[in-house]
mmCIF file of C-alpha atoms in Angstrom:
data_model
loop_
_atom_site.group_PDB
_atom_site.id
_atom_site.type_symbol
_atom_site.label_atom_id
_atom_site.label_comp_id
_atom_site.label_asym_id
_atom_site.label_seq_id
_atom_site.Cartn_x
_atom_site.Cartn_y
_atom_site.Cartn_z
ATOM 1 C CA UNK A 1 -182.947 -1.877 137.710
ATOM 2 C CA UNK A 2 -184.361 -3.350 140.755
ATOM 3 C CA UNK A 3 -182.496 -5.527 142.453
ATOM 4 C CA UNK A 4 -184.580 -7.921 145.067
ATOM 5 C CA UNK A 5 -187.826 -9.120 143.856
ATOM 6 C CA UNK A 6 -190.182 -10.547 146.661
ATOM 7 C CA UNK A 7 -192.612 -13.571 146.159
ATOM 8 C CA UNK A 8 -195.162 -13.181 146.965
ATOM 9 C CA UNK A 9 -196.577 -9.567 147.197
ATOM 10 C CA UNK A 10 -199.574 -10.006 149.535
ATOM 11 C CA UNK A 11 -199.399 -12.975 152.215
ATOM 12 C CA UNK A 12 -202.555 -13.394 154.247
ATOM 13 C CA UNK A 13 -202.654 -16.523 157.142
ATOM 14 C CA UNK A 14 -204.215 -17.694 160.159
ATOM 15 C CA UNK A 15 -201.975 -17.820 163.498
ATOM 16 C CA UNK A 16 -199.922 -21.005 163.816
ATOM 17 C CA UNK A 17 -199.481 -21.150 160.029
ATOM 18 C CA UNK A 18 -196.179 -20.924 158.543
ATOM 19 C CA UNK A 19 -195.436 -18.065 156.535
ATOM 20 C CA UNK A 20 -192.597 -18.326 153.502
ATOM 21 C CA UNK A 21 -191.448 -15.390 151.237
ATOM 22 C CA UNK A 22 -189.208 -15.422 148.782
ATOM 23 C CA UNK A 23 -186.670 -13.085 146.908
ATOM 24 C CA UNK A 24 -184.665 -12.984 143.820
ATOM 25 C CA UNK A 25 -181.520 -10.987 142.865
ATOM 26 C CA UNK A 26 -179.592 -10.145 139.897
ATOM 27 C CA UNK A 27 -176.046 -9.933 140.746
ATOM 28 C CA UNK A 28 -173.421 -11.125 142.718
ATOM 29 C CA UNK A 29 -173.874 -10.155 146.622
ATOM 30 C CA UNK A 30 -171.538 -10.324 149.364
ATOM 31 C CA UNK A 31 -174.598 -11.134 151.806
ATOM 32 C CA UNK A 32 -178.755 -10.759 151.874
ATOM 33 C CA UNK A 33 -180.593 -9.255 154.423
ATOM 34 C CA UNK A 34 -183.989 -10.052 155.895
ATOM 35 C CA UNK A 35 -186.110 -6.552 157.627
ATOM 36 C CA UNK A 36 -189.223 -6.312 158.702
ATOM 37 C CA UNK A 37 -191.301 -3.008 158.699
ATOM 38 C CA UNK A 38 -194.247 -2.485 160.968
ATOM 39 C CA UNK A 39 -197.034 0.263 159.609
ATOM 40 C CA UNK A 40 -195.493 3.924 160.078
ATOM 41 C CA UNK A 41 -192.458 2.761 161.715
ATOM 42 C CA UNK A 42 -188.580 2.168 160.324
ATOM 43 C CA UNK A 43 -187.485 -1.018 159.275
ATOM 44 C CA UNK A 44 -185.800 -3.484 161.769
ATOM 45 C CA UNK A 45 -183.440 -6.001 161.015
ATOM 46 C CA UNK A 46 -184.177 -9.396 161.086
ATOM 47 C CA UNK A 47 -181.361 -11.782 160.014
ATOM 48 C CA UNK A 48 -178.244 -11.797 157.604
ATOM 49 C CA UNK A 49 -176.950 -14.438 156.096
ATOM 50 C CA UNK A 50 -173.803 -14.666 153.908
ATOM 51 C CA UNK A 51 -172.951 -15.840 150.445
ATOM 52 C CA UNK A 52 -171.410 -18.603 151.793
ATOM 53 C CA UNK A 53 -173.502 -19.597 153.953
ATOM 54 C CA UNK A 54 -176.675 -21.564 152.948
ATOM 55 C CA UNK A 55 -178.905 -21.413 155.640
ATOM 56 C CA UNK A 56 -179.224 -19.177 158.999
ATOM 57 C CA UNK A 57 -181.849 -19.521 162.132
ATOM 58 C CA UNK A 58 -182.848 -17.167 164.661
ATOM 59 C CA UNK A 59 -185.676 -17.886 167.147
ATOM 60 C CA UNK A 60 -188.723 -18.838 164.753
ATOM 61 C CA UNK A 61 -187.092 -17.473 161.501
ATOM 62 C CA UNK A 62 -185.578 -19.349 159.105
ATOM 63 C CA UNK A 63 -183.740 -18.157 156.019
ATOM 64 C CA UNK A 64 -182.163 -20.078 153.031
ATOM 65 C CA UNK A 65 -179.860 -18.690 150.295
ATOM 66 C CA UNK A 66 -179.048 -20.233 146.583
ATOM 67 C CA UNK A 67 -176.712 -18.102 145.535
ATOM 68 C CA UNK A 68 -176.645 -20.342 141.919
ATOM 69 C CA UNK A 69 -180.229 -19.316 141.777
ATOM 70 C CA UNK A 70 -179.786 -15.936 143.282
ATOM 71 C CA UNK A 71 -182.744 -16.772 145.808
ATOM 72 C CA UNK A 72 -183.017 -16.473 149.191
ATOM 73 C CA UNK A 73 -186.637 -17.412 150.919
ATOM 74 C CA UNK A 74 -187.576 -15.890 154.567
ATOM 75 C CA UNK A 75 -190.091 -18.741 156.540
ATOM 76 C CA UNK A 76 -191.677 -17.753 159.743
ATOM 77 C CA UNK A 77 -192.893 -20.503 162.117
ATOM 78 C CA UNK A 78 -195.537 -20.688 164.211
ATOM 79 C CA UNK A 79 -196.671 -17.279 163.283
ATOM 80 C CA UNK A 80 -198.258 -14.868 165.544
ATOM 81 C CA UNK A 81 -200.764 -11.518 165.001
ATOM 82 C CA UNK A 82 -197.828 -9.619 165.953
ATOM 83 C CA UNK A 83 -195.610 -10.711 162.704
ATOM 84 C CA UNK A 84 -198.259 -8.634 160.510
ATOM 85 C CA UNK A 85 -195.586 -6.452 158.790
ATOM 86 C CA UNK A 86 -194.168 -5.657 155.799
ATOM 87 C CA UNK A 87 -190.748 -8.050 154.983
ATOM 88 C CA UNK A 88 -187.846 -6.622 152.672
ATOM 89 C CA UNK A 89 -184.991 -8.537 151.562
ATOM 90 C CA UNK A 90 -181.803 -6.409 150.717
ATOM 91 C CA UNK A 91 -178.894 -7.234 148.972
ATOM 92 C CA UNK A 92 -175.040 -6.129 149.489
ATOM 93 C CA UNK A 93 -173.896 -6.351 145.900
ATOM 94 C CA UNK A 94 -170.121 -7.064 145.251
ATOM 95 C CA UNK A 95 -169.371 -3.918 143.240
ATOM 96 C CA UNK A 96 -171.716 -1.774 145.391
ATOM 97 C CA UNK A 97 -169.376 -0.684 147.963
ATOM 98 C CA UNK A 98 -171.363 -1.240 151.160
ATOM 99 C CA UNK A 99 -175.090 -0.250 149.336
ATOM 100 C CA UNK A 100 -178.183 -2.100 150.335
ATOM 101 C CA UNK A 101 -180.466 -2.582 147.795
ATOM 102 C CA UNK A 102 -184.042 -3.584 148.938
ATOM 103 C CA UNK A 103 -186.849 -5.375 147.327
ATOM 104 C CA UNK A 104 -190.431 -4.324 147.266
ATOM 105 C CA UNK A 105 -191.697 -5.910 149.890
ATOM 106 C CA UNK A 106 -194.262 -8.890 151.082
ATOM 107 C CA UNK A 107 -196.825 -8.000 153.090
ATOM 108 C CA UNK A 108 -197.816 -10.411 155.560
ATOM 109 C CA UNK A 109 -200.843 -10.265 157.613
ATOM 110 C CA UNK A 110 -201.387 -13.086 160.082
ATOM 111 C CA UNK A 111 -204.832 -12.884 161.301
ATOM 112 C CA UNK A 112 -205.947 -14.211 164.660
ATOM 113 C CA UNK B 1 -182.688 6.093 174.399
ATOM 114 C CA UNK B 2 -183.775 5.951 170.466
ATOM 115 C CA UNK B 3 -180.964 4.765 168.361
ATOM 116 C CA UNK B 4 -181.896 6.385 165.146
ATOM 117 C CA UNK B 5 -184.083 9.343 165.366
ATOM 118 C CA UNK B 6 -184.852 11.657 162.797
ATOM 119 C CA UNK B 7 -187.106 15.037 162.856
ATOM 120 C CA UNK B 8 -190.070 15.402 162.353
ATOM 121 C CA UNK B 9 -192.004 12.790 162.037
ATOM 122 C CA UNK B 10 -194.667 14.427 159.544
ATOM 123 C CA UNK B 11 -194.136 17.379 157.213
ATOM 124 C CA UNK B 12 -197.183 18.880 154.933
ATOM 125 C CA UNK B 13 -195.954 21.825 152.922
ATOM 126 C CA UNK B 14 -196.753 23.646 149.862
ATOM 127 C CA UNK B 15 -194.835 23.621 146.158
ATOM 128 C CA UNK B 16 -192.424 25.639 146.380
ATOM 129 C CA UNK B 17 -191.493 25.628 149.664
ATOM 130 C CA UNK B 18 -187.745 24.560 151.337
ATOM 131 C CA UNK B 19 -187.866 22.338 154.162
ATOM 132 C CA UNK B 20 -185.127 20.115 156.252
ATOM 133 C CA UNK B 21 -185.259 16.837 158.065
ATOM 134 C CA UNK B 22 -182.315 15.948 161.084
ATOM 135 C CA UNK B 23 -181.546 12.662 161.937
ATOM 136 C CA UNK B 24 -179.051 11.637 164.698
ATOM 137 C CA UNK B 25 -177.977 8.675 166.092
ATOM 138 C CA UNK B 26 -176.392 7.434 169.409
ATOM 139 C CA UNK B 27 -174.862 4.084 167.997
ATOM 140 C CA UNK B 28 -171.342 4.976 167.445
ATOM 141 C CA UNK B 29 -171.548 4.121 163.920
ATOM 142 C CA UNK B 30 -169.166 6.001 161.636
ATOM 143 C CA UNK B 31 -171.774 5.852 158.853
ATOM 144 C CA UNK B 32 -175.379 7.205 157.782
ATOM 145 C CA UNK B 33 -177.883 6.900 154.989
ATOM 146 C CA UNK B 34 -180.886 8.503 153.446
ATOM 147 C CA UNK B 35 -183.288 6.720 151.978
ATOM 148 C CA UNK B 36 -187.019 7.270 150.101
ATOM 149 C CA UNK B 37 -189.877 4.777 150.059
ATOM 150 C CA UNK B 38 -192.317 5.743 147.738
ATOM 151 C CA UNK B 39 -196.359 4.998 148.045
ATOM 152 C CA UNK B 40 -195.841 1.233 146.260
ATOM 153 C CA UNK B 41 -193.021 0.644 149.787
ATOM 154 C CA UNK B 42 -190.376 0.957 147.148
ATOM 155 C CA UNK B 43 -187.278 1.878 149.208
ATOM 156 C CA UNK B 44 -184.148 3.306 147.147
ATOM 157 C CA UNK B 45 -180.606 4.754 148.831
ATOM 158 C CA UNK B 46 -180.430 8.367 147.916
ATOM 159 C CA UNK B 47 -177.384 9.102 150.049
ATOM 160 C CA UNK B 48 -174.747 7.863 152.082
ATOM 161 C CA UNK B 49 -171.737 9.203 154.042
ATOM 162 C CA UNK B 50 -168.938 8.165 156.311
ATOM 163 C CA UNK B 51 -167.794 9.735 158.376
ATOM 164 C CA UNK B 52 -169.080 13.191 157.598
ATOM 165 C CA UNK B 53 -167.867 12.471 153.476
ATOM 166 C CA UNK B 54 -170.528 11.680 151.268
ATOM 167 C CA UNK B 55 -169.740 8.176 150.027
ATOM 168 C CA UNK B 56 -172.774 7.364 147.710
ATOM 169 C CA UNK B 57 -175.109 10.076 145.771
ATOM 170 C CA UNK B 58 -177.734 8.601 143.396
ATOM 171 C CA UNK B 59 -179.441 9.938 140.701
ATOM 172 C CA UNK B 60 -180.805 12.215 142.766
ATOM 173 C CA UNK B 61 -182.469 16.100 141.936
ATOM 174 C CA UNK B 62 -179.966 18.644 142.904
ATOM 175 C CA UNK B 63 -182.378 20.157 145.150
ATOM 176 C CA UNK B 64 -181.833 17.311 147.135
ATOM 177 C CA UNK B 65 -178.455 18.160 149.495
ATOM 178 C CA UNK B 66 -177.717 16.490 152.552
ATOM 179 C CA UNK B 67 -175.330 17.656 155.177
ATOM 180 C CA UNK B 68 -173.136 15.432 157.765
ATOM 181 C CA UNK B 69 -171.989 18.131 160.608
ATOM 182 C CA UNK B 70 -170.314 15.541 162.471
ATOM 183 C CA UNK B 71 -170.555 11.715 161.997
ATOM 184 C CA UNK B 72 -173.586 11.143 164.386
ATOM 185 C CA UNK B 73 -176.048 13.764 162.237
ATOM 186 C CA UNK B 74 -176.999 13.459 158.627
ATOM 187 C CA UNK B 75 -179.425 16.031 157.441
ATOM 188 C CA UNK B 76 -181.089 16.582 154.164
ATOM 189 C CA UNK B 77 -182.521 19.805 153.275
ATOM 190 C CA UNK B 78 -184.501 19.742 149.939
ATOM 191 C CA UNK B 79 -185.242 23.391 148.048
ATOM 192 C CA UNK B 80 -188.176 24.016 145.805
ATOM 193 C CA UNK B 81 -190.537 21.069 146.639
ATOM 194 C CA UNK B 82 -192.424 19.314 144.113
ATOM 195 C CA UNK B 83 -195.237 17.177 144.484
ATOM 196 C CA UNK B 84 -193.203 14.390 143.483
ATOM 197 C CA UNK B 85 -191.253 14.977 146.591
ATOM 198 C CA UNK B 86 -194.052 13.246 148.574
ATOM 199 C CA UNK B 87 -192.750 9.796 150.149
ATOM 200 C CA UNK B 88 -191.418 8.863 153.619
ATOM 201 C CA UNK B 89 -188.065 9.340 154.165
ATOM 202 C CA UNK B 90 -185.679 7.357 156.869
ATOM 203 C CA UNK B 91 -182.347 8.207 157.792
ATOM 204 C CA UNK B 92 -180.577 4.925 159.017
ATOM 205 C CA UNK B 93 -177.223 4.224 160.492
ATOM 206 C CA UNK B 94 -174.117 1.155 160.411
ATOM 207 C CA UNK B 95 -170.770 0.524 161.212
ATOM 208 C CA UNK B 96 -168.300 0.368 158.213
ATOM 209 C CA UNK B 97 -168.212 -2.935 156.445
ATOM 210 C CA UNK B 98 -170.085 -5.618 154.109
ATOM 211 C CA UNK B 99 -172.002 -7.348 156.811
ATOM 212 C CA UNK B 100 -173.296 -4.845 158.903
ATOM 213 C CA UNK B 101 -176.982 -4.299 158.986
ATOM 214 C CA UNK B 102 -179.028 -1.175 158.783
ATOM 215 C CA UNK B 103 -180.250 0.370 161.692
ATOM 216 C CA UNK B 104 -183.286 3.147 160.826
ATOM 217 C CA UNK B 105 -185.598 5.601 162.191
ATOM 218 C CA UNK B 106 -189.187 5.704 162.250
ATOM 219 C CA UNK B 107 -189.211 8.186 159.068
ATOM 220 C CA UNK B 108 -190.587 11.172 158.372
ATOM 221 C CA UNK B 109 -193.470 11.686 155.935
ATOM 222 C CA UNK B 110 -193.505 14.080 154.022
ATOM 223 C CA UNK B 111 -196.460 15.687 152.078
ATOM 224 C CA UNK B 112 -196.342 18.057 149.439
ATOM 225 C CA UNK B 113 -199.511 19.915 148.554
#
């Protein structure tokens, strides 16, 4: 079964806006991932954050993690044309030995 | 300078067919992954190894088999192609370890007619 669930599936905003996406996961993780994936390209990391840890910044993201509500949600500040992308959380489950599981995905389009 | 690069970028074959996609990568890292992402952007681990021994193998057709020459290449060669087959696949690379993120290629799409 899958294990990251992204909230929502389709994001659509003007520039400047904020931009907040959220994921849910099953199991136990030893840390959740944040990647973004630009059309016809790889995916690129963006942030990791560990299950002790509750919240993480870098630059103009900002991520969050419940781990009694197995959440985690991704906000982008001030966002820009250029953070159009697909976003993937991925989780590092306890009893996975090192295996990433990824979510489906929210696409965000930030339109200028 | 490309950290992750995998060969070729696009592949259209026929059913049928046997075809293989190289990926190397200049990071050091001592391990290497293959992984599918279907039409929907559904992305699922097919394989991983570490240093050249395969570590993780999903449910995965055995038509499917990768190969690790040495620790900085990972290729998969897949026999008898089946429509099915169609997706993007990346190769992507990390150090050993919990917390180490995923580094990827650009993917190579493949297309089975």
């Amino acid at each position: 079964s899958q294990q990251g669930e992204e909230d929502p599936q389709a994001l659509s905003i003007q520039e400047g806006e904020n931009a907040t996406m959220n994921c849910s996961y099953k199991t136990s993780i030893n840390n959740l991932q944040w990647y973004r994936q630009n059309s016809g390209r790889g995916l690129v990391h963006l942030i990791l954050i560990r299950s002790n840890e509750r919240e993480k910044h870098s630059g103009r993201l900002r991520v969050t993690l419940d781990t009694s509500k197995k959440s985690s949600s991704l906000l982008i500040t001030a966002s820009r044309a250029a953070d159009t992308a697909s976003y993937f959380c991925a989780t590092d489950e306890e009893t996975s030995g090192s295996r990433l599981t990824f979510g489906e995905g929210t696409q965000l389009t930030v339109n200028p | 300078d490309t950290a992750v690069s995998q060969t070729p970028k696009y592949l259209v074959t026929q059913m049928g067919n046997d075809k293989s996609i190289k990926c190397e990568q200049n990071l050091g890292h001592d391990t290497m992954y293959w992984y599918k992402q279907d039409s929907k952007k559904f992305l699922k681990i097919m394989f991983s190894y570490n240093n050249k021994e395969l570590i993780i193998n999903e449910t995965v057709p055995n038509r499917f088999s990768p190969k690790s020459p040495d620790k900085a290449h990972l290729n998969l060669h897949i026999n008898s192609l089946e429509l099915g087959d169609s997706a993007v696949y990346f190769c992507a690379s990390s150090q050993v370890g919990y917390n180490s993120p995923l580094h990827f290629g650009n993917g190579t799409r493949l297309t089975v007619t």
